[in-house]
Amino acid sequence: MIIVIQCKDRVGLVAAIAGLMAAEQINIVSMREYVDTVEELFFARVQVQEQEHLNGDDLKKKLQAVLPLDAQVKVNPLPEKKLAVLVTKEYHCLSDILVRNHFKTLGASVQCVVGNHAMLGDLCQRFEVPFHLVSHEGKPKEAFEAELLQTLSPYHFDFIALAKFMRILSPQFVSNYLGKIVNIHHSFLPAFIGANPYRQAFDRGVKLIGATAHFVTNDLDEGPIIAQQIIPVSHSFSALDMMRAGKEIETAVLAKALNLVFEDRVFVYKNKTVVFE
Amino acid sequence: MIIVIQCKDRVGLVAAIAGLMAAEQINIVSMREYVDTVEELFFARVQVQEQEHLNGDDLKKKLQAVLPLDAQVKVNPLPEKKLAVLVTKEYHCLSDILVRNHFKTLGASVQCVVGNHAMLGDLCQRFEVPFHLVSHEGKPKEAFEAELLQTLSPYHFDFIALAKFMRILSPQFVSNYLGKIVNIHHSFLPAFIGANPYRQAFDRGVKLIGATAHFVTNDLDEGPIIAQQIIPVSHSFSALDMMRAGKEIETAVLAKALNLVFEDRVFVYKNKTVVFE
Amino acid sequence: MIIVIQCKDRVGLVAAIAGLMAAEQINIVSMREYVDTVEELFFARVQVQEQEHLNGDDLKKKLQAVLPLDAQVKVNPLPEKKLAVLVTKEYHCLSDILVRNHFKTLGASVQCVVGNHAMLGDLCQRFEVPFHLVSHEGKPKEAFEAELLQTLSPYHFDFIALAKFMRILSPQFVSNYLGKIVNIHHSFLPAFIGANPYRQAFDRGVKLIGATAHFVTNDLDEGPIIAQQIIPVSHSFSALDMMRAGKEIETAVLAKALNLVFEDRVFVYKNKTVVFE
Amino acid sequence: MIIVIQCKDRVGLVAAIAGLMAAEQINIVSMREYVDTVEELFFARVQVQEQEHLNGDDLKKKLQAVLPLDAQVKVNPLPEKKLAVLVTKEYHCLSDILVRNHFKTLGASVQCVVGNHAMLGDLCQRFEVPFHLVSHEGKPKEAFEAELLQTLSPYHFDFIALAKFMRILSPQFVSNYLGKIVNIHHSFLPAFIGANPYRQAFDRGVKLIGATAHFVTNDLDEGPIIAQQIIPVSHSFSALDMMRAGKEIETAVLAKALNLVFEDRVFVYKNKTVVFE
């Protein structure tokens, strides 16, 4: 069982949490906490041993009773998240998610995939995951997003992965799922924001290609960063080679970020994250 | 001020530590703890704000009073360690240590350098650090090590860095400084143990060169690992090129390991380490 | 079109190759060569523009006419390799291969998968790739390998990928496919050879987990290394976490090695490789 | 001896070079070439064995005779470059350069160091390298740069390293040393251009810190990139910790870039580089 806590920092928070666990004879497997001393914010992730008679709702109430009023407490069975996935045409991130989902190592179960192109439907079908086509063509953005919302509405999910979904979502759409949308950005943020980043990287002669997984806020490429990685490239890489290298790293970074999120290791505040790896 | 605690795990340890800090109105800047659930061992590193009237010895006693009897508690002003360095002929690790020492960013102050060759004496002199030559030539190992001990004896130091010291120290010598000697190994442990590892790596056609910093126990290359890093190499690297690449990574890894040790971030048990990076 | 050449080094080899290309008005897109000056061996990979009337067999004959008698010349259309895959129970490498195969980005086409357990058959079926079960149970190794050979015999393939195939192949079996079998080793060679490497790595407290892809020779874990990578780990990783991290890196390294092999970028000699990345 | 060649690409260039070497009985140790097929540019680096009676000027003339008129040919004894260094207050890059210079592993010899602050003079003196103070204070930029030029004028050097020189040089100044100034940029280009990049990186919550070494053109942070590297960071890094990590990576990247430049492995064109590592 995972407990995550976020609140204004003050003296005695760790003592309060640990004291309660001790009093309740609950065994702490691991405990991570972090204080942003500038912002005076406290973050904790506590993993406790599953025990008979250990009820999550009870535990949450007891924790809230010993913590300040502003404390956000979540108690989650590990890991039983539900995921929706948005895609366009590229298969590399989606196939990685579907394979892990199929073999129950994703840390979440994929409820549905929605694409604005039809071509990844076949892949979903091979893994018996529902696929819906919501084309953006010939529609205003509002209509497209309304259709997206309607398509997603029958499903229950905790997070949306933008697995190379190449449409920019409006703040209105995003506001429906605040803090729940994880995007993989096709470059090393904050560099080369915008279209055709590999062309930009090639023209600039970079020696590293990167990818960034982040939560989506109002600005598609500018939300809180969850994970980043790079891969070295050289002058002999064409823009196409850079894109190919980029896809490898995109797949790896999105997989890592989703895993961190599904295991309740990521906290968001002030456009950045605390990540207990 | 840094407090490090190591003891048998039991329920309530974190609560006891944090409770004491709260009661004493001591502000915790950061707290890291780890439980090895198999070995049932508890490790904690607490950084608290320096305060007037906050006395380290007092705090230690108060902590011991609320912790189990087996708890090892250390309270250290950060970072005021003292270091002795043993070298042979290679300058790369020593010069890095001397430069950081000179500019007060090492996290420790170098008390002396002892070499079994004379050639690094000049470098030490340039930085006004005492250098002593203790040649191993024409002597049995016992005599050599006795001379080393005698040379080191006037100095006070907390740790010894083997900065490319190419003699194997006997268990007898090591037992004088148990848990205090940090070595940089000229390869990626546990691969290529022994002489001429770059030749071995070259003959084997490896694609990565690594280095390992570790505490020295009875067996020179087999103590608890503190830090490891690698650097990619290719077929076009000669054994000499591999050695050159190896020196870069040796310098970086030893610097990192010493920094971790000097900041009280490393705990040792069962031939391995807990490192709070 | 890719031309690969390997022969004893002597003055004038590059001139001979480039001169022929110039005389034939063939456009060199890229040319890589390497001389092992100790072994006096010459390796070259030349990519030339596809042209009408450019016949591979003709070109090979013309090259052999201007090169020494011992020169091995291969002219390959890029990339049209055929692959067989051997597996046991773990899905991570196989699924990566099957997905790339399905989307035609593997650089080879998978002809068949053979498993000594049945459980990956379902995955193959989802991608319409023939799967054969050849159990090793209750048979002497000779019988098992004879059955493997027979199962593979109807298929035409250039390479065999051991994608977490957990049986040690005999020198007799290997001799049928010398220089054609690529294995992914579940650790950073030459460290932790043998069973349960992640347990060994955990007990040793390593700070890096690696994987090695290599050609299989007589000794399963000791053939020429094609690619290696590492991933950092910490004390907080259980042996299981290390295995999980190891699987990520195994998948990435095998994919990279196969890609290098399929693009004719790897030369083998003296138990090591030249890799033109 | 190193020969570097850069010219418009056409059929037969490699044959011409290699043919000449063969005719002259000159042994090629290694040869690297690259064609930018879009720009139709050819780059080659040839290392030949030093031989008695092998005269660099002769060889250059003979090469020019068999190559197109536009070919730029340089023949360099390896490596005998001369270097000037500009610094401000930070010691990390300068000390690394001075140590390598002192032990003759820099690949160049440092002729002088010029600082716009006095504080690194002592370090230079310890290594017997001339240091000149040219303060920028209370002067217009033209006057400051005129003084810089005058201070540098008595020295002969092939390259200038900006080893954390914190003044922006004018295009006028740069034009005196075009293609000869190597800068280390205190961030991962093209991200976080400008002042206080570590503060920017911290505010953005990045998970990687990088550094970029590049040739200086008119725009300080935008010249052709020579080398880049990154180091992972986490939420627990303060802006100061990020700066500390950044310094490590700056030192490593500048050292690598200078080494590549001094060994004639870097070609510049179209605001990017070809680097034969």
XYZ file of C-alpha atoms in Angstrom, chain A residues 9 11-16 18-23 25-35 37, chain B residues 9-12 14-16 18-23 25-35 37:
50
model
C 5.976 22.166 5.752
C 8.078 20.897 12.344
C 6.871 17.433 13.329
C 5.314 16.120 10.121
C 7.544 13.073 9.795
C 7.125 12.369 13.478
C 3.365 12.532 13.124
C 5.834 7.695 11.626
C 4.296 7.922 15.075
C 0.901 6.927 13.745
C 2.402 3.977 11.866
C 4.209 2.868 14.999
C 1.082 3.214 17.122
C 1.755 -1.463 14.324
C 2.033 -0.830 10.588
C 5.361 -1.809 9.083
C 6.948 0.872 6.911
C 8.746 -0.788 3.984
C 10.159 2.436 2.628
C 9.629 6.090 3.320
C 10.787 8.983 1.200
C 10.190 12.590 1.999
C 11.391 15.879 0.634
C 11.049 19.431 1.822
C 12.762 24.714 1.980
C 15.342 -1.888 12.201
C 12.242 -1.761 14.343
C 8.924 0.063 14.357
C 9.102 3.677 15.503
C 11.745 7.532 12.307
C 9.118 8.714 14.750
C 11.665 8.728 17.552
C 11.649 13.181 14.094
C 9.835 13.475 17.400
C 13.013 14.501 19.165
C 13.793 17.095 16.509
C 10.272 18.499 16.813
C 10.474 18.606 20.597
C 12.570 22.832 17.814
C 15.337 21.736 15.454
C 14.557 22.325 11.791
C 15.135 19.301 9.549
C 16.486 20.474 6.174
C 16.497 17.030 4.649
C 16.036 13.517 5.916
C 16.823 10.322 4.108
C 16.342 6.873 5.469
C 16.514 3.371 4.104
C 15.550 0.011 5.502
C 14.067 -5.290 4.873
